[in-house]
mmCIF file of C-alpha atoms in Angstrom:
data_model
loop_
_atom_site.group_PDB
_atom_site.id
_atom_site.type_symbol
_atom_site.label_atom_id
_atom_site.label_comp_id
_atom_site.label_asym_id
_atom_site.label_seq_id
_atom_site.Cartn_x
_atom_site.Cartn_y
_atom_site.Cartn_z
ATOM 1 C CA UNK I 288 15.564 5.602 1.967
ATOM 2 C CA UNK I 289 15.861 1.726 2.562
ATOM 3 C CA UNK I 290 15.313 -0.121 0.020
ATOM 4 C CA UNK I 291 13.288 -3.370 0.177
ATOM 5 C CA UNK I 292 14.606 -6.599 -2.543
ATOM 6 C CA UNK I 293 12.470 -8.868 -3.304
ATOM 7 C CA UNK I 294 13.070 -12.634 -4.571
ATOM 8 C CA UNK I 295 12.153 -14.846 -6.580
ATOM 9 C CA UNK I 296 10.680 -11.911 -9.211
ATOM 10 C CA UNK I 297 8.192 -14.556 -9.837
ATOM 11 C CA UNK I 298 8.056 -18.547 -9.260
ATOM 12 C CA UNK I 299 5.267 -21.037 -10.666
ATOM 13 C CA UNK I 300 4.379 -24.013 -8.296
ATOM 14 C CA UNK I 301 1.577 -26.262 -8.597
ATOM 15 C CA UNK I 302 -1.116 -26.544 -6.027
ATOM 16 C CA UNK I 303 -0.836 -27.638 -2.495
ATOM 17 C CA UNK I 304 3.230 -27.045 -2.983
ATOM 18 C CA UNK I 305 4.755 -24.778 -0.561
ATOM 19 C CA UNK I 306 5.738 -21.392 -1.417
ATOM 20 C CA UNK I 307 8.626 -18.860 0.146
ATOM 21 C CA UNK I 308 8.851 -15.487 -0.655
ATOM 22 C CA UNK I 309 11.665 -13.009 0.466
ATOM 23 C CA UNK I 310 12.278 -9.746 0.986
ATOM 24 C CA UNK I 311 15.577 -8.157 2.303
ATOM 25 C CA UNK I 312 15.725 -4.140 3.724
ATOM 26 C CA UNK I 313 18.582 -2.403 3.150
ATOM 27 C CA UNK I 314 18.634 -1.189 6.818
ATOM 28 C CA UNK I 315 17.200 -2.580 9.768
ATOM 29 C CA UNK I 316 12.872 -1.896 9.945
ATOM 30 C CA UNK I 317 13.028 -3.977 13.455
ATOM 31 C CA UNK I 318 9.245 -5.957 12.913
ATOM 32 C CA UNK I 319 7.870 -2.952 11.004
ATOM 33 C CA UNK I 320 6.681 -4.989 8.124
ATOM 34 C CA UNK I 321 3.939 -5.937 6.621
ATOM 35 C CA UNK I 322 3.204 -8.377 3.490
ATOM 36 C CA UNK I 323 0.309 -7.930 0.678
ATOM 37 C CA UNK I 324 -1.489 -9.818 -2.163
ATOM 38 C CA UNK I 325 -2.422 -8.381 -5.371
ATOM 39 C CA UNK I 326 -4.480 -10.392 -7.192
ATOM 40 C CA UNK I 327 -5.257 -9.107 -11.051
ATOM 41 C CA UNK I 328 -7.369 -5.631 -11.429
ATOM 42 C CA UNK I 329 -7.654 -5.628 -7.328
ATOM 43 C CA UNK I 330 -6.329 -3.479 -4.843
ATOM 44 C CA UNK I 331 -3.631 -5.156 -2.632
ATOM 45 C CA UNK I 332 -4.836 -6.860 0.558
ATOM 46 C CA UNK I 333 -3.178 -6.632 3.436
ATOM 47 C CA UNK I 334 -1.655 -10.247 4.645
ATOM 48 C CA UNK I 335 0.872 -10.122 7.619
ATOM 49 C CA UNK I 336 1.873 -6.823 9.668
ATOM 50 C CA UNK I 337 3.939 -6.913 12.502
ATOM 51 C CA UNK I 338 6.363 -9.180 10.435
ATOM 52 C CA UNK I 339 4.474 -11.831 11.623
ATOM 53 C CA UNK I 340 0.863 -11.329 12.678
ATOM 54 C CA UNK I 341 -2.035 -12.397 10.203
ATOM 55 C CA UNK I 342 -4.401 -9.485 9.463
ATOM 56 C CA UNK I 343 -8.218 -10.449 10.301
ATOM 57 C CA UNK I 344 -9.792 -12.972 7.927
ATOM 58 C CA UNK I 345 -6.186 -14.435 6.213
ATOM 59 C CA UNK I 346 -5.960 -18.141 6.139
ATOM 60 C CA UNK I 347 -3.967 -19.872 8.162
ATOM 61 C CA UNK I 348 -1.719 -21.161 5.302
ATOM 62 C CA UNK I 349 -0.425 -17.570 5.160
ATOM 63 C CA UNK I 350 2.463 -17.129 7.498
ATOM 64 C CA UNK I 351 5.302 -14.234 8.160
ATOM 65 C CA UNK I 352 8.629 -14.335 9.695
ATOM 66 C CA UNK I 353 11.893 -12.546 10.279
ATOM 67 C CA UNK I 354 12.960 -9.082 11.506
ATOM 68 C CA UNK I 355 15.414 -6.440 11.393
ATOM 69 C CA UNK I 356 16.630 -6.723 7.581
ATOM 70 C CA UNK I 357 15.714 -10.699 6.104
ATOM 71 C CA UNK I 358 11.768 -11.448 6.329
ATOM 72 C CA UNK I 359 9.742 -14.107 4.800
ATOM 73 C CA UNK I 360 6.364 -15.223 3.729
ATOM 74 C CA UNK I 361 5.137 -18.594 3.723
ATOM 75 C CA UNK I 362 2.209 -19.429 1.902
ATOM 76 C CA UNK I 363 1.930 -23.520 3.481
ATOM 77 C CA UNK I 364 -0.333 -25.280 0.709
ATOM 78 C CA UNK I 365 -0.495 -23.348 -2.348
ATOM 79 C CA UNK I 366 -4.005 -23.033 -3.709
ATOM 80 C CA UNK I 367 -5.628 -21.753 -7.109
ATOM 81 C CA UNK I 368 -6.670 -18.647 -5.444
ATOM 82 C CA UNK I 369 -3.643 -17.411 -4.784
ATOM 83 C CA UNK I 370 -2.392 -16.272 -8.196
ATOM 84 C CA UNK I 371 -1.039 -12.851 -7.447
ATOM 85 C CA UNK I 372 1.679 -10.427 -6.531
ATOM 86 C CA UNK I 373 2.868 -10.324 -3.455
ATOM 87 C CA UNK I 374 4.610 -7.288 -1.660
ATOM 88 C CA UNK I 375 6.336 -6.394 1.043
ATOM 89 C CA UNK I 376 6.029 -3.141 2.536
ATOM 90 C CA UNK I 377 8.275 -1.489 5.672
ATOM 91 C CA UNK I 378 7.059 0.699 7.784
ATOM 92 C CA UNK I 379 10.334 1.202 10.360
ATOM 93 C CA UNK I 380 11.507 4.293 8.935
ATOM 94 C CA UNK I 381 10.731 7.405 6.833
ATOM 95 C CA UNK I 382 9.508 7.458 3.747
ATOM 96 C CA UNK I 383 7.585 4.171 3.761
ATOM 97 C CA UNK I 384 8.633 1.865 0.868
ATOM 98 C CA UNK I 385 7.600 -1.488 -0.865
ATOM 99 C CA UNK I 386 9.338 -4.265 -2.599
ATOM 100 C CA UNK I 387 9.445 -4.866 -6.083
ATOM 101 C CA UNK I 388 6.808 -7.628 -6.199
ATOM 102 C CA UNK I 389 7.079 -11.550 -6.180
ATOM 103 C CA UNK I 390 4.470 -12.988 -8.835
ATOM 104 C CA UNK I 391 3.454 -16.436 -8.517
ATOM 105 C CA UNK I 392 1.800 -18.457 -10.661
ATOM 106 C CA UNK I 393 0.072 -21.708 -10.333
ATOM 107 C CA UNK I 394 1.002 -24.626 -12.708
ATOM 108 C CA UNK W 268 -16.382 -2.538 7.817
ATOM 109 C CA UNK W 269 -14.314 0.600 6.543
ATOM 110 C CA UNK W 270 -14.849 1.225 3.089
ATOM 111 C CA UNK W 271 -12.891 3.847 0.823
ATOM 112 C CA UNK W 272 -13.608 5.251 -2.507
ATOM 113 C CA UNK W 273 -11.876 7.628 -4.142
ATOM 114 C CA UNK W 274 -13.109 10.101 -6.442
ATOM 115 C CA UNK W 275 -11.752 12.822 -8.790
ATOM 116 C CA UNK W 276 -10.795 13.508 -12.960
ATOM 117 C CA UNK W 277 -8.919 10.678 -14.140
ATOM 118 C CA UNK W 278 -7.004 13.127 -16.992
ATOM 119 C CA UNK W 279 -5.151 15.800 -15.803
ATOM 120 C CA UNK W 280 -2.954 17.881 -18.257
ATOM 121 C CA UNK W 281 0.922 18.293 -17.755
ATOM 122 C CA UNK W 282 1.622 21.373 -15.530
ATOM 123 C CA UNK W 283 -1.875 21.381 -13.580
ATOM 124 C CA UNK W 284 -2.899 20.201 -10.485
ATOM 125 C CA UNK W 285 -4.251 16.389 -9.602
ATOM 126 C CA UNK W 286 -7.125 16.352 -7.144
ATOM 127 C CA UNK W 287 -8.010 13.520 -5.682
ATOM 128 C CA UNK W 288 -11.068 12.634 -3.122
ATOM 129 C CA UNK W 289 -11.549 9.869 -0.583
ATOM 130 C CA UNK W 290 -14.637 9.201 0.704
ATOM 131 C CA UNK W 291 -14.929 6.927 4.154
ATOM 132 C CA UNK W 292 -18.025 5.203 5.353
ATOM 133 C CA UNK W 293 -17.986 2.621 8.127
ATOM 134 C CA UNK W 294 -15.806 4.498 10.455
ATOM 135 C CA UNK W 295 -14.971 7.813 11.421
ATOM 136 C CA UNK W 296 -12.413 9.601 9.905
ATOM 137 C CA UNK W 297 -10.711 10.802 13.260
ATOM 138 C CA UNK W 298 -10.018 7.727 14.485
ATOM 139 C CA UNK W 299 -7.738 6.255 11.946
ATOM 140 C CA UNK W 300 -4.293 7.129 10.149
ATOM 141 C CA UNK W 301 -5.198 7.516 6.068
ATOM 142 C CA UNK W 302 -2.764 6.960 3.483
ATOM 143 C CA UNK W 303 -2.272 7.850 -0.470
ATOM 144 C CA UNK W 304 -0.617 5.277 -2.595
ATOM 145 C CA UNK W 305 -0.050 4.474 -6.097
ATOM 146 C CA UNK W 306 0.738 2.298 -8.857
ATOM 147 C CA UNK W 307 2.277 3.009 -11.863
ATOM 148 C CA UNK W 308 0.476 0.712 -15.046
ATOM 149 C CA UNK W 309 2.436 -2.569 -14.590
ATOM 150 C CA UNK W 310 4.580 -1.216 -11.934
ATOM 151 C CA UNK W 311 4.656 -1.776 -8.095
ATOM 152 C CA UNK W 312 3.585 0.749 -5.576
ATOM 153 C CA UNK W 313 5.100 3.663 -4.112
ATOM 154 C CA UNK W 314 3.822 5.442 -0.889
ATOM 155 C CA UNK W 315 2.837 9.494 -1.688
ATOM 156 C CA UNK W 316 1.883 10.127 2.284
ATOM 157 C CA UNK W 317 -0.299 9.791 5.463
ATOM 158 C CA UNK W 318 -2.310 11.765 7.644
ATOM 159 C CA UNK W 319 -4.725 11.544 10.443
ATOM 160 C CA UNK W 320 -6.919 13.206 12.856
ATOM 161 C CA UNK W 321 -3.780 13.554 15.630
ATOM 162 C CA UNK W 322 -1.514 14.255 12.510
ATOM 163 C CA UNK W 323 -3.740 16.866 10.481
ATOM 164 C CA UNK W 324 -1.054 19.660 11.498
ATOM 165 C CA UNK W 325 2.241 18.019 10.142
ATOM 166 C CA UNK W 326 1.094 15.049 7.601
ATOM 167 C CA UNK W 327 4.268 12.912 6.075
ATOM 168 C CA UNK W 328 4.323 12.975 2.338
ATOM 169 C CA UNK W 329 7.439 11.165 0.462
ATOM 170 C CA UNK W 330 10.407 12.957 -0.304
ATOM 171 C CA UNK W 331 10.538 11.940 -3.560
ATOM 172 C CA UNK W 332 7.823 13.741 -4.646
ATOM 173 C CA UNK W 333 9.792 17.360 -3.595
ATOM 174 C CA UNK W 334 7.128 18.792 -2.125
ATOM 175 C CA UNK W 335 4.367 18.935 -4.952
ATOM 176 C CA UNK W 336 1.753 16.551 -2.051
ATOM 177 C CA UNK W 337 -0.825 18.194 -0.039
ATOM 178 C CA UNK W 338 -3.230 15.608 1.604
ATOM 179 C CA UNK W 339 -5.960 17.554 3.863
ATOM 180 C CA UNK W 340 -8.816 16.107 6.469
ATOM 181 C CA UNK W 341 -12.371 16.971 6.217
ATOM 182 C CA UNK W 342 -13.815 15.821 9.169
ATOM 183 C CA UNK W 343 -17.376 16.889 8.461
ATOM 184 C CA UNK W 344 -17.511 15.191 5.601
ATOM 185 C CA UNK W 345 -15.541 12.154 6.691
ATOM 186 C CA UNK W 346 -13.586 12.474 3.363
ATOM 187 C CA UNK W 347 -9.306 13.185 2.939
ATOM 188 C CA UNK W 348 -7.913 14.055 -0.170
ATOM 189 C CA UNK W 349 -4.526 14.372 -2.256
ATOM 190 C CA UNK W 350 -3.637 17.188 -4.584
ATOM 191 C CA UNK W 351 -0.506 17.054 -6.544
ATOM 192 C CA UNK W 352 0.956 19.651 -8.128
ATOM 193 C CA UNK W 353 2.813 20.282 -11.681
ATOM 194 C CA UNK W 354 2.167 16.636 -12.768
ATOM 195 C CA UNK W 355 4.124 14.914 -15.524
ATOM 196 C CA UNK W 356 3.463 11.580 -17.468
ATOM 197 C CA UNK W 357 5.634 10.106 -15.222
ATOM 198 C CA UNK W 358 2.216 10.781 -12.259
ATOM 199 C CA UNK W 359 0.121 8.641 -14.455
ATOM 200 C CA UNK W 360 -1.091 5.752 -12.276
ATOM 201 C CA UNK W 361 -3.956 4.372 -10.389
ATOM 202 C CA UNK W 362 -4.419 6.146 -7.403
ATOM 203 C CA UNK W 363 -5.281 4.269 -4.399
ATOM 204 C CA UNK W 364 -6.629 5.722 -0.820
ATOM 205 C CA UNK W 365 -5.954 3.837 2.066
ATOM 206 C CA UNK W 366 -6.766 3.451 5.735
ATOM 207 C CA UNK W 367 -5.316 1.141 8.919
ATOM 208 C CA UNK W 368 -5.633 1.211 13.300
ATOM 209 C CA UNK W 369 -2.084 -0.468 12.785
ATOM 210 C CA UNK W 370 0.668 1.717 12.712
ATOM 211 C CA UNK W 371 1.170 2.335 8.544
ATOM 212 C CA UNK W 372 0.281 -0.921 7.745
ATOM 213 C CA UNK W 373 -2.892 -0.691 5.172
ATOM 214 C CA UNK W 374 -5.681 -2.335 5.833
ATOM 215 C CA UNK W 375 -8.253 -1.257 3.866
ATOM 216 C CA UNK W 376 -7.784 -0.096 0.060
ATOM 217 C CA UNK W 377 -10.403 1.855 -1.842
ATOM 218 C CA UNK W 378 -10.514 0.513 -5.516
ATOM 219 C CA UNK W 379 -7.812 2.869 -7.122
ATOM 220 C CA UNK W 380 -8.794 5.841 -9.327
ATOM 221 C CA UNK W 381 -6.300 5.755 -12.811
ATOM 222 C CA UNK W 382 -5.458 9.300 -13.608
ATOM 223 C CA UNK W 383 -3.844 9.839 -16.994
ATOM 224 C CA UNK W 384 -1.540 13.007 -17.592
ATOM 225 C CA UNK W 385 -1.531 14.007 -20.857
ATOM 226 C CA UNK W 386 -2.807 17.210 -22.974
#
C-alpha cells in the first residue's frame, strides 16, 4: 500500500505566522490528494483535493501544492481557529490511505 | 447541503458482528460515491471502503481488514451501511460515514458513531 509521512508531527506558531505542512507518498498518487482539518471532538473537514484545489467555503489562507510523491499545505496567516490536526489523504491508488497527522498549535 | 448520520450499537462483543447505518438527507443516494472510515481513540484514520450507486455490484473495502467488510446500498431508504465481522478490541473506534462528487476525496462527514468491543 503507499504509505503517506507526515512532518512536522506537530509545530506551535503564533498567530498570523505562516504555517507548512508536509506529506511525502511512498509511490507516486499523481494529484490524487487531498488535505483535511480536524479540529477537537469534530469530524475532519475536507480542505484541498486535487492536490491543489480549495474545497467550497475554505479560506483563502488555505493553500495546496505538489504532486506525484512531495505535497504541501500552506496555511498563509495562521489564525486562532485553526487549532487542529491536519491530514493528508491519497486517493491515486488502492487501498486509500492517510497520513499520520500534523497537530498545530497556536502560541 | 448533504448531511450524514450514522446510526447503530456502539458496544459490540468480541466475535460478533458490527452494524453500522448511514442515513443521507440532502441528496440522493445514487448520485454520489459513499465511504466508511474510522478512527481509532487518539489515533489517525484509516479508510474501511466505498461504494456507490454505479459501484453497488463490486464495492472496494481495504485489504487490511481480510475480508470481514460488507458495505450495502439502500436506495429506497437513501441509507448505506457497514457490517464488520468477528470484531476484536483492536475495531474499537469512532466510526465515521462519508460522502463526496469528487473522486474519493470526502466531503461531507457524518459525526462519527464510537463503537466499543468488549464483553
Amino acid at each position: 500500500e503507499t504509505v503517506m509521512t507526515q512532518s512536522p508531527a506537530s509545530l506551535s506558531m503564533s498567530p498570523g505566522e505562516r504555517a507548512t505542512l508536509s506529506c511525502r507518498a511512498s509511490q507516486n498518487v499523481n494529484s490524487n490528494l487531498a488535505w483535511y482539518q480536524q479540529k477537537p471532538g469534530q469530524a475532519p473537514r475536507l480542505l484541498i483535493y486535487g492536490a491543489s484545489t480549495r474545497a467550497t467555503d475554505i479560506p483563502a489562507r488555505f493553500s495546496g501544492s505538489g504532486s506525484g510523491t512531495e505535497f504541501t499545505l500552506t496555511i498563509s496567516s495562521l489564525q486562532s481557529e485553526d487549532l487542529a490536526v491536519y491530514y493528508c489523504q491519497q486517493y491515486g491508488n488502492w487501498p486509500l490511505t492517510f497520513g499520520g497527522g500534523t497537530k498545530v498549535e497556536i502560541k | 447541503q448533504v448531511q450524514l448520520q450514522e446510526s447503530g450499537p456502539g458496544l459490540v462483543k468480541p466475535s460478533e458482528t458490527l452494524s453500522l447505518t448511514c442515513t443521507v438527507s440532502g441528496g440522493s443516494i445514487s448520485s454520489y460515491f459513499w465511504g466508511w472510515i474510522r478512527q481509532p481513540p487518539g489515533k489517525g484514520l484509516e479508510y474501511i471502503g466505498f461504494i456507490s450507486h454505479s459501484h453497488s455490484e463490486s464495492p472496494n473495502y481495504n485489504p487490511s481488514l481480510k475480508g470481514r467488510v460488507t458495505m450495502s446500498l439502500d436506495t429506497s431508504e437513501n441509507q448505506f451501511s457497514l457490517k464488520l465481522n468477528s470484531v476484536t478490541a483492536a475495531d474499537t473506534a469512532v466510526y465515521y460515514c462519508a460522502g463526496t462528487r469528487l473522486w474519493l476525496s470526502w466531503s461531507y462527514w457524518g459525526q462519527g458513531a464510537l463503537v466499543t468491543v468488549s464483553s
